Amino acid sequence: AQRVTQPEKLLSVFKGAPVELKCNYSYSGSPELFWYVQYSRQRLQLLLRHISRESIKGFTADLNKGETSFHLKKPFAQEEDSAMYYCALSGGGSNYKLTFGKGTLLTVNP
Amino acid sequence: NAGVTQTPKFQVLKTGQSMTLQCAQDMNHEYMSWYRQDPGMGLRLIHYSVGAGITDQGEVPNGYNVSRSTTEDFPLRLLSAAPSQTSVYFCASSKLQGLTGELFFGEGSRLTVL
């Protein structure tokens, strides 16, 4: 079974502070990991995926297979980063189930 | 380019009534799926499809039926609505690349069952 755990339901930081949204996963094979974001009144959208090793809107995430983690980080949070963030896992190959965590609501205070 | 379109956006049902949530995509995506979003529960996969005529169950399929007669459409049917099915429902689609590609979401359908 595949599982994604986001231990923090709520995370509040001040503008300019570093932010880290935690994500741990459970999967027996080689998973593909994603972060999705839902801004207020907008559709859920892809933020980044581990295979791309990209930085989007200043966010990065590194897959740590030893710790089975895929934490999302940004060195300097902005107010516009306030949103609901979901970590998601796919088993890849013919495993077409994309499993989401319960989400973390990030609030960046001015 | 409309992307993923869901209808209706809002619906109120009485217990025992049936209804269909419609989902259509115009991106020629092979993969389509339905999720429900509940407070504190995140997004849970209900059913998914990897092509016309092919559907499979997700994490919470009970009480829901789906079919995929065309590439574009993937309706979700509630045969006998229950209050536990009060939720926000999202349809999503993707190119079939082992889901390494981006999943595109609809705007959501908010369903209340009284």
Short mmCIF file of N, CA and C in Angstrom, two decimals, chain B residues 33 54 111-112:
data_model
loop_
_atom_site.label_atom_id
_atom_site.label_comp_id
_atom_site.label_asym_id
_atom_site.label_seq_id
_atom_site.Cartn_x
_atom_site.Cartn_y
_atom_site.Cartn_z
N SER B 33 -9.71 10.82 -13.49
CA SER B 33 -9.93 10.33 -12.13
C SER B 33 -10.89 11.24 -11.39
N ILE B 54 -12.15 1.46 -19.83
CA ILE B 54 -11.33 0.91 -18.74
C ILE B 54 -11.48 1.78 -17.50
N LEU B 111 -21.10 19.09 -3.21
CA LEU B 111 -22.33 18.32 -3.05
C LEU B 111 -22.72 18.25 -1.57
N THR B 112 -23.98 18.56 -1.30
CA THR B 112 -24.52 18.45 0.05
C THR B 112 -25.68 17.46 0.01
#
